[in-house]
Structure formats: C-alpha cells, structure tokens
mmCIF file of C-alpha atoms in Angstrom:
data_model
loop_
_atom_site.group_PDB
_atom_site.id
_atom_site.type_symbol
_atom_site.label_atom_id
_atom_site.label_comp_id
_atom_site.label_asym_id
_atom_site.label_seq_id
_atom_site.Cartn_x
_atom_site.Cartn_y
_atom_site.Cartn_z
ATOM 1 C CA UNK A 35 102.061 131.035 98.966
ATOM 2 C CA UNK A 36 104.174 132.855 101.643
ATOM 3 C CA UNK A 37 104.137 130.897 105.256
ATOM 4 C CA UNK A 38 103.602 133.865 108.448
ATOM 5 C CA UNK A 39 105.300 131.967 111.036
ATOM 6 C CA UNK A 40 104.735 133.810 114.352
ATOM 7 C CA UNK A 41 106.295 133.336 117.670
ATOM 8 C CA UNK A 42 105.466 132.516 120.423
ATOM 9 C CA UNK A 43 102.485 130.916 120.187
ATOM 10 C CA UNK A 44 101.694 131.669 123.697
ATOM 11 C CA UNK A 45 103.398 134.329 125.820
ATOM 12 C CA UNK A 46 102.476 135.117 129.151
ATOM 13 C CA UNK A 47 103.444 138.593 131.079
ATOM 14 C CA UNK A 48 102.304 140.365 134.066
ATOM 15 C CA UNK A 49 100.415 143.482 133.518
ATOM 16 C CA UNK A 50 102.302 146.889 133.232
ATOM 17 C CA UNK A 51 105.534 144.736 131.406
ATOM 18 C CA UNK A 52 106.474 145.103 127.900
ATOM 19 C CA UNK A 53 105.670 142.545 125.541
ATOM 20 C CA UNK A 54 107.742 141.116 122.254
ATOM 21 C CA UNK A 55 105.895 139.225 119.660
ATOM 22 C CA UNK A 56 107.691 137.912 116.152
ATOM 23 C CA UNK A 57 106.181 137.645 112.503
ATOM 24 C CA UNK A 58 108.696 135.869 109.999
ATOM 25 C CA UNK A 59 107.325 135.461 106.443
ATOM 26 C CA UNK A 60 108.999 132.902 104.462
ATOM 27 C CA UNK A 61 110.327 135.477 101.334
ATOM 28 C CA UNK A 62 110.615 139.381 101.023
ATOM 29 C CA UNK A 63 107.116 141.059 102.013
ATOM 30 C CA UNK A 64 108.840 144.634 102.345
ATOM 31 C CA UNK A 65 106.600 146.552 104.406
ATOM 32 C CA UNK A 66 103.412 144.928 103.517
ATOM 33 C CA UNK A 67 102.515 143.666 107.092
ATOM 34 C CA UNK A 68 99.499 144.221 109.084
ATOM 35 C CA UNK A 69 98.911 143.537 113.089
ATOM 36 C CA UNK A 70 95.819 142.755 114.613
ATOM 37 C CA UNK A 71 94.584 142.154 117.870
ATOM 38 C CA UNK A 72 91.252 139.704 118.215
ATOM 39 C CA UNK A 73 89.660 139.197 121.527
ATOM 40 C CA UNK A 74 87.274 135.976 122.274
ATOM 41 C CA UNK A 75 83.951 136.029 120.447
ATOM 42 C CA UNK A 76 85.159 139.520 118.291
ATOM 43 C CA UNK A 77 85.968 140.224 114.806
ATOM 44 C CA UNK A 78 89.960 141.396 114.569
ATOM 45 C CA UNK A 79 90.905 144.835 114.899
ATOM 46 C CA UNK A 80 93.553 146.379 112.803
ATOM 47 C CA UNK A 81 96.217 147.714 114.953
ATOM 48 C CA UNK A 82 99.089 148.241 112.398
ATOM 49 C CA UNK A 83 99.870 148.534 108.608
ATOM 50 C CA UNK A 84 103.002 149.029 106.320
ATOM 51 C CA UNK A 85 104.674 147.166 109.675
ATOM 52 C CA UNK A 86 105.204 150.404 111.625
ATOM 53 C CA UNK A 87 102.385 152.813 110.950
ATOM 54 C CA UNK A 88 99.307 152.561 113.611
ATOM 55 C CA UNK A 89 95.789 152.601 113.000
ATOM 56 C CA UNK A 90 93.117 155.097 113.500
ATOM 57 C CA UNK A 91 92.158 154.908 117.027
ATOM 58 C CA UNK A 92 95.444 152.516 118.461
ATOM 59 C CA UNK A 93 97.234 153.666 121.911
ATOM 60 C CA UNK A 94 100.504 154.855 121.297
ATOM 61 C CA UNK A 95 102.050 151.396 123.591
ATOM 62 C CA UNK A 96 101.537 149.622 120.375
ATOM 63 C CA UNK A 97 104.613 149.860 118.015
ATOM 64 C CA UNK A 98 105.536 147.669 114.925
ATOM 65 C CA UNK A 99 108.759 147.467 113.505
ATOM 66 C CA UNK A 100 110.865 145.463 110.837
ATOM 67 C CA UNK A 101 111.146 144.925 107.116
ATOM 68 C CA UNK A 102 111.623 142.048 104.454
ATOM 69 C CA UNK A 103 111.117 139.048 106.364
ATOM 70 C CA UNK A 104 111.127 139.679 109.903
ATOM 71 C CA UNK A 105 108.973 141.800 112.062
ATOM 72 C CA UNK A 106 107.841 142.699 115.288
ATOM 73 C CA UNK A 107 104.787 144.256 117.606
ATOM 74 C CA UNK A 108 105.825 145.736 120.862
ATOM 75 C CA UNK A 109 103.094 146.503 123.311
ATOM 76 C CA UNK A 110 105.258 149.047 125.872
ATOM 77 C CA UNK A 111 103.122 148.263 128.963
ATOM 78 C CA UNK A 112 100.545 146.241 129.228
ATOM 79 C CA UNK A 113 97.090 146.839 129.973
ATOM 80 C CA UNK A 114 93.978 144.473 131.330
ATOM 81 C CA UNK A 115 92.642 145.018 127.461
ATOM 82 C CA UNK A 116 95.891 143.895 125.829
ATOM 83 C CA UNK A 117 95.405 140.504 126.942
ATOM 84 C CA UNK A 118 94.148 138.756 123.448
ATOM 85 C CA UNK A 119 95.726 137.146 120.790
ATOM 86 C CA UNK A 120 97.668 138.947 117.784
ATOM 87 C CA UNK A 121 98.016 137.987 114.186
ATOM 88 C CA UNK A 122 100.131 139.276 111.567
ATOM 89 C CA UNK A 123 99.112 139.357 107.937
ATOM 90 C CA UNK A 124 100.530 139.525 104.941
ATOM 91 C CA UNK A 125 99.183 141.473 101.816
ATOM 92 C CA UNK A 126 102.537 141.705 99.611
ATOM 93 C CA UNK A 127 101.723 138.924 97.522
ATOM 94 C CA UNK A 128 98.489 136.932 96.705
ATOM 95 C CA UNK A 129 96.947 134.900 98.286
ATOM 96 C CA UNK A 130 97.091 136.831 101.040
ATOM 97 C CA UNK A 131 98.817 134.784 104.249
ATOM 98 C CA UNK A 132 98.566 134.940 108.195
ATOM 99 C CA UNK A 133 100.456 133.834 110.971
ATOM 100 C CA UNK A 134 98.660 131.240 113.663
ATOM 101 C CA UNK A 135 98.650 133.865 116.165
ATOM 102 C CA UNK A 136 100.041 134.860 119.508
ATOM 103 C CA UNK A 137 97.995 134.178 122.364
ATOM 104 C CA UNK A 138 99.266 136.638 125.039
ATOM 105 C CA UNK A 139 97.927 135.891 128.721
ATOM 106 C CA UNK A 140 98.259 137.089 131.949
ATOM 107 C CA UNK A 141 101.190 135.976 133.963
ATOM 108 C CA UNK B 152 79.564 154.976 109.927
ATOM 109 C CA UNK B 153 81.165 152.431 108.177
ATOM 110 C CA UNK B 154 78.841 148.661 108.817
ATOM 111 C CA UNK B 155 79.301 145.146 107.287
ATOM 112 C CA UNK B 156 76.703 142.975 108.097
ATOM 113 C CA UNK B 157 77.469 139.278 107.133
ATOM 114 C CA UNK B 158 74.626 137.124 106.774
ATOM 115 C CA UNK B 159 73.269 133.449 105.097
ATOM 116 C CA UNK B 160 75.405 130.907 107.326
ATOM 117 C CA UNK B 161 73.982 128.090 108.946
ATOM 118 C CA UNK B 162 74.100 124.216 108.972
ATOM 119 C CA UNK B 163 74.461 122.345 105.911
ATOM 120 C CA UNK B 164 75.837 118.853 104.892
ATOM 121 C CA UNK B 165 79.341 117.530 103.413
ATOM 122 C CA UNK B 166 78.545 118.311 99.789
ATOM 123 C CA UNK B 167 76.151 120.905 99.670
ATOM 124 C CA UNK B 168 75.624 124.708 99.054
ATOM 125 C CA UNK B 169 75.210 127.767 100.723
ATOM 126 C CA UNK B 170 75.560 131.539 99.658
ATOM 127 C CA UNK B 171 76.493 134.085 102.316
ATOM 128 C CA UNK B 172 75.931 137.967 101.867
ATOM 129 C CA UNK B 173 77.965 140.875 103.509
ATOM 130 C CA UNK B 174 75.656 144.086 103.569
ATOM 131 C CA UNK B 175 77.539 147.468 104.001
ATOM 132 C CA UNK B 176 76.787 151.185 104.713
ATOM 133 C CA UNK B 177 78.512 154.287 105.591
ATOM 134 C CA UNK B 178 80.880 154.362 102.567
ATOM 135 C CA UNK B 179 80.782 154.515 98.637
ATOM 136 C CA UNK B 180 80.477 150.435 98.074
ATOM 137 C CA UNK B 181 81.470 150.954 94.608
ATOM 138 C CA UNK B 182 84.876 152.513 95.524
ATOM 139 C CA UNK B 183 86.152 149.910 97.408
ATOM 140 C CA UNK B 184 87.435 146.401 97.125
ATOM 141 C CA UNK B 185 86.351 144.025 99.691
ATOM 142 C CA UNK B 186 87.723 140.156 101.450
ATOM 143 C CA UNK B 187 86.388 137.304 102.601
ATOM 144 C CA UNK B 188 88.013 135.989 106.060
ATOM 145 C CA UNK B 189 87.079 132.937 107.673
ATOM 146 C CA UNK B 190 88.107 131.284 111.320
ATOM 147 C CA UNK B 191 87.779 128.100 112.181
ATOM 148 C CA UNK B 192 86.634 126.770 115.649
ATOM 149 C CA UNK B 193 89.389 127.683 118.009
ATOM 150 C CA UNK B 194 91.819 128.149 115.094
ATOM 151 C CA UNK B 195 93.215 131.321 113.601
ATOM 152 C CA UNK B 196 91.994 133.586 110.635
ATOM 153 C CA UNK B 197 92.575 132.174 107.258
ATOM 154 C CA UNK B 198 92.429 135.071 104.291
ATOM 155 C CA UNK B 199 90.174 133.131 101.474
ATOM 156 C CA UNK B 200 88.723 135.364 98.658
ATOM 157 C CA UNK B 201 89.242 139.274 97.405
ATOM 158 C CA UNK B 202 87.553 141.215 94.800
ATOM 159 C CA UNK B 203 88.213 144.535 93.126
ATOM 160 C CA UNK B 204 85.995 147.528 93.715
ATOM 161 C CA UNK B 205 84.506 147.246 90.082
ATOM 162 C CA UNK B 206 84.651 143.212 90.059
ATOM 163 C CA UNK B 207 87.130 142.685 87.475
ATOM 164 C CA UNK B 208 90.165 141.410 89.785
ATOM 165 C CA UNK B 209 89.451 138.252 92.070
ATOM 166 C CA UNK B 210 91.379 136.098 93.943
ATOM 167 C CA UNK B 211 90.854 132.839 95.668
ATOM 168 C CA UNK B 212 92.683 130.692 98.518
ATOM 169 C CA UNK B 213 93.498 127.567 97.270
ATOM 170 C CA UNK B 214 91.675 125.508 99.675
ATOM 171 C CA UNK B 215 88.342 127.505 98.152
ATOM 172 C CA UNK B 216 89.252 127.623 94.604
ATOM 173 C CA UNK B 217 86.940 125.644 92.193
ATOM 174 C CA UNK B 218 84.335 125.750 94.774
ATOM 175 C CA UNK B 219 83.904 129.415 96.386
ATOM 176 C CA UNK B 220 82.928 132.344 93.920
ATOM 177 C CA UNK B 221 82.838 135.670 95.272
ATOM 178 C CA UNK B 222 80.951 138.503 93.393
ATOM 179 C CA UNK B 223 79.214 141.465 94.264
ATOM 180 C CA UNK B 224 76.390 144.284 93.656
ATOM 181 C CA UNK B 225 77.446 147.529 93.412
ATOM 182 C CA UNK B 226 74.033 148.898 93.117
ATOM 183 C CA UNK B 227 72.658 146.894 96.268
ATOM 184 C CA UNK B 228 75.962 147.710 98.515
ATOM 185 C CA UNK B 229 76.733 143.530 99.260
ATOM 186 C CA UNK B 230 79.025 141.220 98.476
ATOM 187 C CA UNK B 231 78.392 137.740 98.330
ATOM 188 C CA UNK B 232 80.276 134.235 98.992
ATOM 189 C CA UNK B 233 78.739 130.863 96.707
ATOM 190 C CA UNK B 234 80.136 128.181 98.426
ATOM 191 C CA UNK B 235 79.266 125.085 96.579
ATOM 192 C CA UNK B 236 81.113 121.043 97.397
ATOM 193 C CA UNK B 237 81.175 121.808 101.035
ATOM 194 C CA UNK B 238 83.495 120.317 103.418
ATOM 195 C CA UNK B 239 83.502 119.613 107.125
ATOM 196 C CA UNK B 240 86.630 121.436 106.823
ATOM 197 C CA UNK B 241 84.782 124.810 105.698
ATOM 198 C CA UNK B 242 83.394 124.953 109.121
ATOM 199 C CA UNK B 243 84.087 128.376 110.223
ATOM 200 C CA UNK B 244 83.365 131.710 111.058
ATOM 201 C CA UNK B 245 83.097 133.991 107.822
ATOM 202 C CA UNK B 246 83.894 137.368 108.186
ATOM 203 C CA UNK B 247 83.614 140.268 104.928
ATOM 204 C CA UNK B 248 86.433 143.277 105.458
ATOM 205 C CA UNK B 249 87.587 145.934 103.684
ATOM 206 C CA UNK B 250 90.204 149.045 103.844
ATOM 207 C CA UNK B 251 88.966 152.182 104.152
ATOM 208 C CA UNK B 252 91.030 154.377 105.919
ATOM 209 C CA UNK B 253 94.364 152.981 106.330
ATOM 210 C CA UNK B 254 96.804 152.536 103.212
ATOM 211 C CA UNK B 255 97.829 148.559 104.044
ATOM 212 C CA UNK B 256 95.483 146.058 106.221
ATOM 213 C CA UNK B 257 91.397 145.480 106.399
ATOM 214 C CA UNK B 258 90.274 147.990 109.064
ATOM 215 C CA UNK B 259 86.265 147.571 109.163
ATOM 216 C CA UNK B 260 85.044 143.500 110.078
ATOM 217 C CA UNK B 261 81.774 142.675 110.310
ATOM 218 C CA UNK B 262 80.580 140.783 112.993
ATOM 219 C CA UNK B 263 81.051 137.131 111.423
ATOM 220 C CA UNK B 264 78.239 134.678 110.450
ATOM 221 C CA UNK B 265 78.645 131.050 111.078
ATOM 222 C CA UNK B 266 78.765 127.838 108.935
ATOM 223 C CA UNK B 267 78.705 124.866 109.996
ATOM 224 C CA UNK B 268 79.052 121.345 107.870
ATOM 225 C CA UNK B 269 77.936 118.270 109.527
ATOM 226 C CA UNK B 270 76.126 115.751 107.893
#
C-alpha cells in the first residue's frame, strides 16, 4: 500500500497570502495525484487531477505541481472560502491511498 | 445533473450487519465505475472499496476485506456496500463517488450517510 504523507498538518496564513501545501507518496505515483478541498460538514471537492490539471469549475489561484513522489498545491491568494482542509489522493496503484490532510486556518 | 444519494446507515452493534445503497442520476450508471469513501469522526477520508462499470473488477481496503462486499445494479442505477462483522472502528461517514468528467480523481460525492457501531 503506498503511505500519502502530507505536510503540514496545520498551516495557518492571513488572507490574501499564498499558501504551500506538500503530498509525498512513499514510491513512484507519476502523475496519478488528485487534490481536494473538504469544508466542515461537506463531501470533498475535487480540485486537481494528473497533479497539475484543474477541475471543472476551480479558480485559477489553485495550481498543482510535481511528479513521482513529491507534489504540491499552491493556492496564489487566499480567499475567506479557501480556509478548509486539503487532501491528496493517490490512484496510481491499488488500494487507492490518501494523505491525513492539511488543515489550513486563518492566521 | 449528475446526483449520488447514499443511504441505509444508522446504529448498529460490534458484530453486526448493515447494507448501505448509493442511488445516482444524471449519467449513464452503466458506463461508469464507482468508490466507496468513508471518514471517520474528526479523522480524514480513507478510500475503501471500487468496482468496475460492468462489475467484473473490484477492489477492497484491507481493513474491509473479508467483511465489506460492494456490488451493484446496473438496471436500478445504485451501488451498494454489505458490511457484515462490524467494528467500532467502522464508525464513519460513507460516502459513494465516481469520475465523470475529469480523466484522474472522483469528481461527483454524495452527501455521506452515517454509521455508527456502538454496542
């Protein structure tokens, strides 16, 4: 089974800054990463797949990069909705794996 | 538009049974494989069961296998979740998902149904 380890598990940042969350997977994924943002109380939403490319519907502040084993979301600037926690999610390999999430909270 | 609607959770004891049922609309069922998600109280998403569109490829997590069995109906548009030897452990929030319109990733969620085991 491949181990998402994401980090950190909590960041905090004032509104309109950018914001820098990690995904390592424990082996080679290649590009077979997803994002996804989850707010209290909600089902998940899918913000990004294949690591970089965004979903239907996802504001252009939300970019994913990397390859292999390490990846990352970057949220440019952000916004009163942003604040949630992220999870990344692997589907390279089964069983599928995800991290433990990101908790990001307002500074 | 695209709907799963998951359904059949509730409280049960350590030990027993319980089947849960994800009903969909908006998109050819039959086309489309489908996942089982779960969340525990104040813990993250665990990924815990897939099956193929025509229910020939399946997959378990192994902290469900031997106990879950997911299947489906391609004529009634649901999938289903038998989840039999229940643990205090499974207690969680069970969500069916599928990708429709992106090429990686489950885009549509339903809205979650809840089990709870508690003797």
């Amino acid at each position: 089974e491949i181990l998402m380890t994401q980090s950190p598990a909590t960041l905090s940042v004032s509104p309109g800054e950018r914001a820098t969350l990690s995904c390592r997977a424990s082996q080679s994924i290649s590009s077979n990463l997803a994002w996804y943002q989850q707010k209290p109380g909600q089902a998940p939403r899918l913000l990004i797949y294949g690591a970089s490319t965004r979903a239907i519907g996802i504001p252009a502040r939300f970019s994913g990069s990397g390859s292999e084993t390490e990846f990352i979301l970057t949220i440019s600037s952000l916004q009163s909705e942003d604040f949630a926690t992220y999870y990344c999610q692997q589907y390279n390999n089964w069983p599928q794996t995800f991290g433990r999430g990101t908790k990001v909270e307002i500074e | 538009q695209v709907q799963l609607v998951e359904s059949g959770g509730d409280l049960v004891k350590p030990g027993g049974s319980l089947r849960l049922s994800c009903a969909t609309s908006g998109f050819p069922f039959i086309d489309y494989h489908m996942t089982w998600i779960r969340q525990a109280p104040g813990k993250g998403l665990e990924w815990i069961s897939y099956i193929s569109s025509r229910g020939d490829t399946i997959y378990y997590a192994d902290s469900v296998k031997g106990r879950f069995t997911i299947s489906r109906d391609n004529v009634k548009n649901s999938l289903f979740l038998q989840m039999n030897t229940l643990r205090a452990e499974d207690t969680a929030v069970y969500y069916c998902a599928i990708r429709v319109a992106a090429t990686g990733g489950l885009d549509y969620w339903g809205q979650g149904t809840q089990v709870t085991v508690s003797s």
